[in-house]
PDB file of C-alpha atoms in Angstrom:
ATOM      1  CA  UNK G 499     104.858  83.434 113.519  1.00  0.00           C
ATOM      2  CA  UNK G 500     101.863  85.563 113.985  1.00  0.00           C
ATOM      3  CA  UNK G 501      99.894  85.796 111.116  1.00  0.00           C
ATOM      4  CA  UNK G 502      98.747  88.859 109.319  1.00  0.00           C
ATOM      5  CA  UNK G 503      95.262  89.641 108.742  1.00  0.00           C
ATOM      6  CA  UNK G 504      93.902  86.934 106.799  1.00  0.00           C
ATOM      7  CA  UNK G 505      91.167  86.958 103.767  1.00  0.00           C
ATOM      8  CA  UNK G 506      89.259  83.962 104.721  1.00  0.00           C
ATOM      9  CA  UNK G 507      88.388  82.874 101.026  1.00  0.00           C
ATOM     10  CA  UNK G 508      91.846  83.281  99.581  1.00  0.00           C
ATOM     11  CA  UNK G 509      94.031  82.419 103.082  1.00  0.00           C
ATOM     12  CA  UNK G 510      95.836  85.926 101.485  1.00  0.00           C
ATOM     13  CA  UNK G 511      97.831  87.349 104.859  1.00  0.00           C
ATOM     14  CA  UNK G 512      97.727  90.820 104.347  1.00  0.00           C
ATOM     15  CA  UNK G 513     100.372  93.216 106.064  1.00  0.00           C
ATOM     16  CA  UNK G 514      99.932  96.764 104.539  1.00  0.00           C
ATOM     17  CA  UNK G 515     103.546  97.791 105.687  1.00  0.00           C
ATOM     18  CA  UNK G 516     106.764  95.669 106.803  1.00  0.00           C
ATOM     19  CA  UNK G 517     110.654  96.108 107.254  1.00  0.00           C
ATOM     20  CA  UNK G 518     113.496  93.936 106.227  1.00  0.00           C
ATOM     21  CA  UNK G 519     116.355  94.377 108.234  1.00  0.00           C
ATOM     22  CA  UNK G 520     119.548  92.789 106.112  1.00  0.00           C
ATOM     23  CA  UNK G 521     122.710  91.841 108.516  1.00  0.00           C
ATOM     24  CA  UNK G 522     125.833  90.294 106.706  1.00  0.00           C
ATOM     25  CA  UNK G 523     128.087  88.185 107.980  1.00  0.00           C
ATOM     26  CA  UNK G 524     131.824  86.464 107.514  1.00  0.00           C
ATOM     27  CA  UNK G 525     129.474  83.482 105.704  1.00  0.00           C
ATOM     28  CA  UNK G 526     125.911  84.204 105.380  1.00  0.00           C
ATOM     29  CA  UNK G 527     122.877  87.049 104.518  1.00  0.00           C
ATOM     30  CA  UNK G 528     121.293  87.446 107.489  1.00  0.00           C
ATOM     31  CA  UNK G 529     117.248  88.824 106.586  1.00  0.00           C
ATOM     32  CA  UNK G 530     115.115  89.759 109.482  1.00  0.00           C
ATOM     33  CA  UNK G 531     111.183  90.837 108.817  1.00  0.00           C
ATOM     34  CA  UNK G 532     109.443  92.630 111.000  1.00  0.00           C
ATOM     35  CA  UNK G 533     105.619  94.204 111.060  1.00  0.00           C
ATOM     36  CA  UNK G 534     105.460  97.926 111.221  1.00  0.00           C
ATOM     37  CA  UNK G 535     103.109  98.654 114.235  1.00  0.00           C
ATOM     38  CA  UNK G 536      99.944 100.393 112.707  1.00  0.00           C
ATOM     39  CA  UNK G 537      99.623 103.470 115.043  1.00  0.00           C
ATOM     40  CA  UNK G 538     103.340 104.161 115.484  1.00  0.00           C
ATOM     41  CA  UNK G 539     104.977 103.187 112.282  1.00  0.00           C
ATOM     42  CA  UNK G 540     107.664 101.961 114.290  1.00  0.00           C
ATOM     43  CA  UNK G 541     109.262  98.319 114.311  1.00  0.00           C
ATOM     44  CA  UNK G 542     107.414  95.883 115.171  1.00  0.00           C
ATOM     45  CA  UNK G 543     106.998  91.726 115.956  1.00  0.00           C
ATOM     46  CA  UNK G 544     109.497  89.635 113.920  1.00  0.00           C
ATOM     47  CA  UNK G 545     107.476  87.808 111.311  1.00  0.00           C
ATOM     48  CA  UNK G 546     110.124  86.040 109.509  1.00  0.00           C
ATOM     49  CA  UNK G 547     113.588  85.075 109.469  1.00  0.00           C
ATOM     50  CA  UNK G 548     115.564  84.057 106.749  1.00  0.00           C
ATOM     51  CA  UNK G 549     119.581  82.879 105.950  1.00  0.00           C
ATOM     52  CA  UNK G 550     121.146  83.204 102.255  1.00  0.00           C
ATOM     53  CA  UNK G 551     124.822  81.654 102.175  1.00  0.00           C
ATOM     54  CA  UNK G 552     127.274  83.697 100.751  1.00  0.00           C
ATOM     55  CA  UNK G 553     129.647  83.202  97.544  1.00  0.00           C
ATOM     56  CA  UNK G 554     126.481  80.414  97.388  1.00  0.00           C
ATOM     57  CA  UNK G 555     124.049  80.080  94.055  1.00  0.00           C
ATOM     58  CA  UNK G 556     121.189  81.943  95.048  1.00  0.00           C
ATOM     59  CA  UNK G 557     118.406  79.806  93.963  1.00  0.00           C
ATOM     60  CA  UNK G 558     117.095  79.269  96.986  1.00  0.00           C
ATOM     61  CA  UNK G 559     115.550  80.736 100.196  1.00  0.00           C
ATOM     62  CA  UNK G 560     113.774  79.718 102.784  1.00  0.00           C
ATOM     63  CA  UNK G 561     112.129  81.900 105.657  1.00  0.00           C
ATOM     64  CA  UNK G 562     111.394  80.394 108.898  1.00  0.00           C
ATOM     65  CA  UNK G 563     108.825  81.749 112.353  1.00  0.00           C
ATOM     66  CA  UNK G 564     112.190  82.398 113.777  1.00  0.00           C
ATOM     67  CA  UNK G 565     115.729  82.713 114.382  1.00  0.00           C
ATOM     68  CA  UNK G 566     115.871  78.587 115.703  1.00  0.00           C
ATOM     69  CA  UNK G 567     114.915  78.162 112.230  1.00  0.00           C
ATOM     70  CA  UNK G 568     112.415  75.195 113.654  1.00  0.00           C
ATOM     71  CA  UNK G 569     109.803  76.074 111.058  1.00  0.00           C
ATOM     72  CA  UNK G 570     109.933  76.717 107.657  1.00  0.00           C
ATOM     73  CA  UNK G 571     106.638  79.425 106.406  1.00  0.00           C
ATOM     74  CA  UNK G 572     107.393  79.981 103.251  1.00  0.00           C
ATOM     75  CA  UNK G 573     109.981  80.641 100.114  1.00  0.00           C
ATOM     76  CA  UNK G 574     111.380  81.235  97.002  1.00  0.00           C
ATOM     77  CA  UNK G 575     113.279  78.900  94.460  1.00  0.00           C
ATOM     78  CA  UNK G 576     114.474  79.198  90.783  1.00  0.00           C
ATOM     79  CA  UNK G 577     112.709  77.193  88.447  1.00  0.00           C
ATOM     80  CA  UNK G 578     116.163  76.461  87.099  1.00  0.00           C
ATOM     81  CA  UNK G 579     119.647  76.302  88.536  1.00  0.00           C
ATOM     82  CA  UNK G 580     122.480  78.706  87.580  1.00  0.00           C
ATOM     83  CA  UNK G 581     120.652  80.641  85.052  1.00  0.00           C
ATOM     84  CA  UNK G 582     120.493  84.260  85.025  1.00  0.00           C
ATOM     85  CA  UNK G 583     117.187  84.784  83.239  1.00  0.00           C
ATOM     86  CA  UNK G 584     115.147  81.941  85.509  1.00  0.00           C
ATOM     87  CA  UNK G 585     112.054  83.096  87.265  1.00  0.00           C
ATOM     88  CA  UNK G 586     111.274  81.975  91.007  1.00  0.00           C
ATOM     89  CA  UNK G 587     108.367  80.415  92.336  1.00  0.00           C
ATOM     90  CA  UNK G 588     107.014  81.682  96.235  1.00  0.00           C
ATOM     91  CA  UNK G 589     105.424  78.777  97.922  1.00  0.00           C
ATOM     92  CA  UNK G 590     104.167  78.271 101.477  1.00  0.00           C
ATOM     93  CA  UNK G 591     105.125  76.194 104.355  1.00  0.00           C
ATOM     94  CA  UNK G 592     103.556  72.893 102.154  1.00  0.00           C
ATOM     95  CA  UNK G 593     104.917  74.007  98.940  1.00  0.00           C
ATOM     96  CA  UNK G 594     101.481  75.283  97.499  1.00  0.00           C
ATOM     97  CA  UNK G 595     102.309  78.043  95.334  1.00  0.00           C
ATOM     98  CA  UNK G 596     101.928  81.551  96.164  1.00  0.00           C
ATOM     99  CA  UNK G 597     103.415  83.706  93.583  1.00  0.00           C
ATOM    100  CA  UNK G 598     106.090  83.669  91.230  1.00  0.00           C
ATOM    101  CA  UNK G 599     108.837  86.917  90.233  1.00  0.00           C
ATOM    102  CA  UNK G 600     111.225  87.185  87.440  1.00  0.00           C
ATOM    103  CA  UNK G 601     114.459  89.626  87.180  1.00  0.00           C
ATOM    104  CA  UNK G 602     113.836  91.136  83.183  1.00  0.00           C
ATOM    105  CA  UNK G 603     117.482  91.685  82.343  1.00  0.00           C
ATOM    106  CA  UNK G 604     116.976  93.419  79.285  1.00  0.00           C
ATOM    107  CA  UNK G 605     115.255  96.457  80.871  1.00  0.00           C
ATOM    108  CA  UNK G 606     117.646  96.065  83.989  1.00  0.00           C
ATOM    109  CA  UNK G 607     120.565  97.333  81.839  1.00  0.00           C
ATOM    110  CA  UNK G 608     119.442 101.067  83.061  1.00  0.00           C
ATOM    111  CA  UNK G 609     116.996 100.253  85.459  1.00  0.00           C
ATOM    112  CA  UNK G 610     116.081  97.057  87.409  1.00  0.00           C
ATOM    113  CA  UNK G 611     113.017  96.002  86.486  1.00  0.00           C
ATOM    114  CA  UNK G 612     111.365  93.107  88.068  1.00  0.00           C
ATOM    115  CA  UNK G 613     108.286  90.768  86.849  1.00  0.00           C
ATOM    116  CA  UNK G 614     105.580  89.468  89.625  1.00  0.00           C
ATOM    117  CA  UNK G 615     102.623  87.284  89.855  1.00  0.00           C
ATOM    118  CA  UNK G 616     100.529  86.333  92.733  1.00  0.00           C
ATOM    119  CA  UNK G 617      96.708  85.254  93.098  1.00  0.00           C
ATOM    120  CA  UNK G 618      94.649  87.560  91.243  1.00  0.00           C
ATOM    121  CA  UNK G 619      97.576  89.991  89.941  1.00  0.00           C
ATOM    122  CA  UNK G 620     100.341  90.167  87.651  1.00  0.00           C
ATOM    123  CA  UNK G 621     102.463  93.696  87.025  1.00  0.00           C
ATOM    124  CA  UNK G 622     106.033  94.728  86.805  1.00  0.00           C
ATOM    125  CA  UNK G 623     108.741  96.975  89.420  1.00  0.00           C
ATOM    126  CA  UNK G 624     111.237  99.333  88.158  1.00  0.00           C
ATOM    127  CA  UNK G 625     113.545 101.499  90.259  1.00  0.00           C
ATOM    128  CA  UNK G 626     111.476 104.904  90.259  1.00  0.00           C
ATOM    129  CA  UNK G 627     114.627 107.172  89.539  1.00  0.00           C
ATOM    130  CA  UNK G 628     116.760 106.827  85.981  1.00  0.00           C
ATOM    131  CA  UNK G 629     119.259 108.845  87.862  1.00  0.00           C
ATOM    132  CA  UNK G 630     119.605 107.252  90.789  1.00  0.00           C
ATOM    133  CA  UNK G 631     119.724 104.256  88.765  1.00  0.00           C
ATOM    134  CA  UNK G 632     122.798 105.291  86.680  1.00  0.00           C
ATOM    135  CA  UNK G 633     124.848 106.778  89.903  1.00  0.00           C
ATOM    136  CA  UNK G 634     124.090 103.179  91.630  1.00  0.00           C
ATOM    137  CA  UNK G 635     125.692 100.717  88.490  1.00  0.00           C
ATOM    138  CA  UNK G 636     128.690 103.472  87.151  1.00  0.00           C
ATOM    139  CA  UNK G 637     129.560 105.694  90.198  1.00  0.00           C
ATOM    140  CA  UNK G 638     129.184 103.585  93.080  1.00  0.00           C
ATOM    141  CA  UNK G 639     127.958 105.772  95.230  1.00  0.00           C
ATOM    142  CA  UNK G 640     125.123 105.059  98.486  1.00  0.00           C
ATOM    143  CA  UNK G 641     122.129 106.209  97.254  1.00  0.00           C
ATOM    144  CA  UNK G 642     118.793 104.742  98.246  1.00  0.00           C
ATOM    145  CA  UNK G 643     116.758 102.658  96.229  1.00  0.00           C
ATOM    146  CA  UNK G 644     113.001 103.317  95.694  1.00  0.00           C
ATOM    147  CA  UNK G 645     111.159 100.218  93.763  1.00  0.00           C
ATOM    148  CA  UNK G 646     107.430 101.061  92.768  1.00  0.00           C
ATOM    149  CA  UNK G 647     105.551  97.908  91.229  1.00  0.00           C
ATOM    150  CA  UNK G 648     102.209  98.279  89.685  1.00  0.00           C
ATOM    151  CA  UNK G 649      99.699  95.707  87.961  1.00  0.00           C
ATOM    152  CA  UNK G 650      98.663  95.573  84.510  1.00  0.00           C
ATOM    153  CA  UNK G 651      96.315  98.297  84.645  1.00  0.00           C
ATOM    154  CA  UNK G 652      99.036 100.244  86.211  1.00  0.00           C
ATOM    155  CA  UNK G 653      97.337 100.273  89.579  1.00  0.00           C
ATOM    156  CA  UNK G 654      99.833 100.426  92.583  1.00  0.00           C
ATOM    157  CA  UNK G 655     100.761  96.976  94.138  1.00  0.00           C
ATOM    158  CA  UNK G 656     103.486  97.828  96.817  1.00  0.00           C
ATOM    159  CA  UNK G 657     106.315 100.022  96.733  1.00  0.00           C
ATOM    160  CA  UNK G 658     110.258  98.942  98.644  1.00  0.00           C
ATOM    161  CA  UNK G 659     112.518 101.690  99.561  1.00  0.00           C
ATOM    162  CA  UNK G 660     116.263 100.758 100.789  1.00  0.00           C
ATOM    163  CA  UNK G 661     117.489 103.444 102.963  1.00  0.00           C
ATOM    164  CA  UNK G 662     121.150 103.358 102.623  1.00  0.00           C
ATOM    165  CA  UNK G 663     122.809 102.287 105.997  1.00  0.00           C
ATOM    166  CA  UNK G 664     125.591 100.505 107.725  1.00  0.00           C
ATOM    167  CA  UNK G 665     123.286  96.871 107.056  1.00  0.00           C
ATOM    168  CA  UNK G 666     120.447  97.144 104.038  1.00  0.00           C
ATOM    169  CA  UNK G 667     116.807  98.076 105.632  1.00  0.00           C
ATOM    170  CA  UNK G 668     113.843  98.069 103.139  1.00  0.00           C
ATOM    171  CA  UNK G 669     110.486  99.479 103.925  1.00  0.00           C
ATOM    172  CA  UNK G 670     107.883  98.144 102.501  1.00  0.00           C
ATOM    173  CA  UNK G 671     104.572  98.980 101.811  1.00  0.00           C
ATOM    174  CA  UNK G 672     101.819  97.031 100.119  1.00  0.00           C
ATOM    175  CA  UNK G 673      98.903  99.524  98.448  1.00  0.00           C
ATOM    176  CA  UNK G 674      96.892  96.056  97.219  1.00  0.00           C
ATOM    177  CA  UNK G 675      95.661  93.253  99.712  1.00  0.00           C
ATOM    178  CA  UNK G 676      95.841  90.785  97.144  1.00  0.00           C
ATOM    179  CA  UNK G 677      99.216  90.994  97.651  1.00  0.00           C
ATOM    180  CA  UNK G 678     100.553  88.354 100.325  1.00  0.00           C
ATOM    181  CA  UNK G 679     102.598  88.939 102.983  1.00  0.00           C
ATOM    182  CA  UNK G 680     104.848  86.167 102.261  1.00  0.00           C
ATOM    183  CA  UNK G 681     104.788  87.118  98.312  1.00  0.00           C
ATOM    184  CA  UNK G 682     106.161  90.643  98.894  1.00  0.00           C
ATOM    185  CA  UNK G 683     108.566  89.907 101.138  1.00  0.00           C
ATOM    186  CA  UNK G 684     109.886  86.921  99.115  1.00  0.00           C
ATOM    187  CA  UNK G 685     110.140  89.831  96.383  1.00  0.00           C
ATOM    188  CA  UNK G 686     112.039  92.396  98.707  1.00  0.00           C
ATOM    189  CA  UNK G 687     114.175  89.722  99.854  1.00  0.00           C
ATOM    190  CA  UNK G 688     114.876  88.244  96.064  1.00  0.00           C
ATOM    191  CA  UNK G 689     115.521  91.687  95.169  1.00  0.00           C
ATOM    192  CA  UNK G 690     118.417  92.094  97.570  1.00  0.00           C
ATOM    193  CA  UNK G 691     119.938  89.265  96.346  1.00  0.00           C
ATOM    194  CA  UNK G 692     119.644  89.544  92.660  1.00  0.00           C
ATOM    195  CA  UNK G 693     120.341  93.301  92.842  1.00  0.00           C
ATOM    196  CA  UNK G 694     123.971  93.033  91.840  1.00  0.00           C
ATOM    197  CA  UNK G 695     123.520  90.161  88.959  1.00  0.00           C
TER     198      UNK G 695
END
């Protein structure tokens, strides 16, 4: 895995925009990241790779350099098993921590609403349309998603759109360098998967 730019004081990899190319299969969640080149826009090097199992508990998963899996970077896990309202904790490729995010059920009733943490920063995600929001849980009907997270001043952090397609692709773009690489994608990943709970 090629890193992003790194802040030499924090190690924070930076990566001010990323895609997350979703691919589903008979038995597993198939998540492919990739860097958006900087002059074109356009896809870019594969930074991370991850499987989810299907029908599975998602309380874990793990991203790796690559599709042989060889080496694990980083990842997410719930604090606790089979429980709806647990938080998950982002840690490296040694387990230090990195970040932590949180579904808020309560608010997600009309409009999923996620909590996040990472080094320096803590601030909340909703979906940025009520409507959209409402057509996606009682009509069931393909409309993209557009997630805008901000801190607790309200400054932006990074925003994840899901353009609606055959196979889920996010775009994601990251407004604040103290937000990792590895944190944000753990969060646009972790929303895919809790989306639906």
């Amino acid at each position: 895995m090629t890193e992003p730019a790194h802040d030499e004081t924090s190690r924070t990899m930076y990566l001010p925009r990323f895609y997350v190319r979703q691919k589903i299969t008979l038995m597993v969640n198939r998540f492919e990241i990739y860097a958006a080149d900087p002059a074109t826009g356009e896809q870019g090097q594969l930074m991370a790779f991850a499987e989810q199992k299907r029908f599975a508990f998602k309380e874990q998963v793990t991203f790796f350099s690559d599709a042989s899996k060889t080496r694990a970077v980083f990842g997410f896990r719930a604090r606790q098993v089979i429980d709806l309202n647990a938080g998950y904790d982002i840690t490296d490729e040694v387990g230090a921590p990195l970040g932590y995010f949180k579904k808020d059920f309560a608010q997600s009733l009309l409009q999923t609403t996620f909590h996040v943490e990472g080094a320096g920063f803590a601030g909340s995600g909703k979906e940025r349309s009520l409507l959209f929001a409402l057509l996606r849980r009682f009509a069931d009907l393909p409309v993209p998603i557009h997630f805008d997270y901000v801190d607790s001043a309200g400054a932006p952090l990074l925003s994840i759109t899901r353009k609606f397609a055959v196979r889920d692709q996010y775009d994601v773009q990251v407004a604040d360098p103290r937000v990792d690489f590895r944190v944000a994608a753990a969060i646009a990943v972790g929303m895919d998967v809790l989306m639906d709970r």
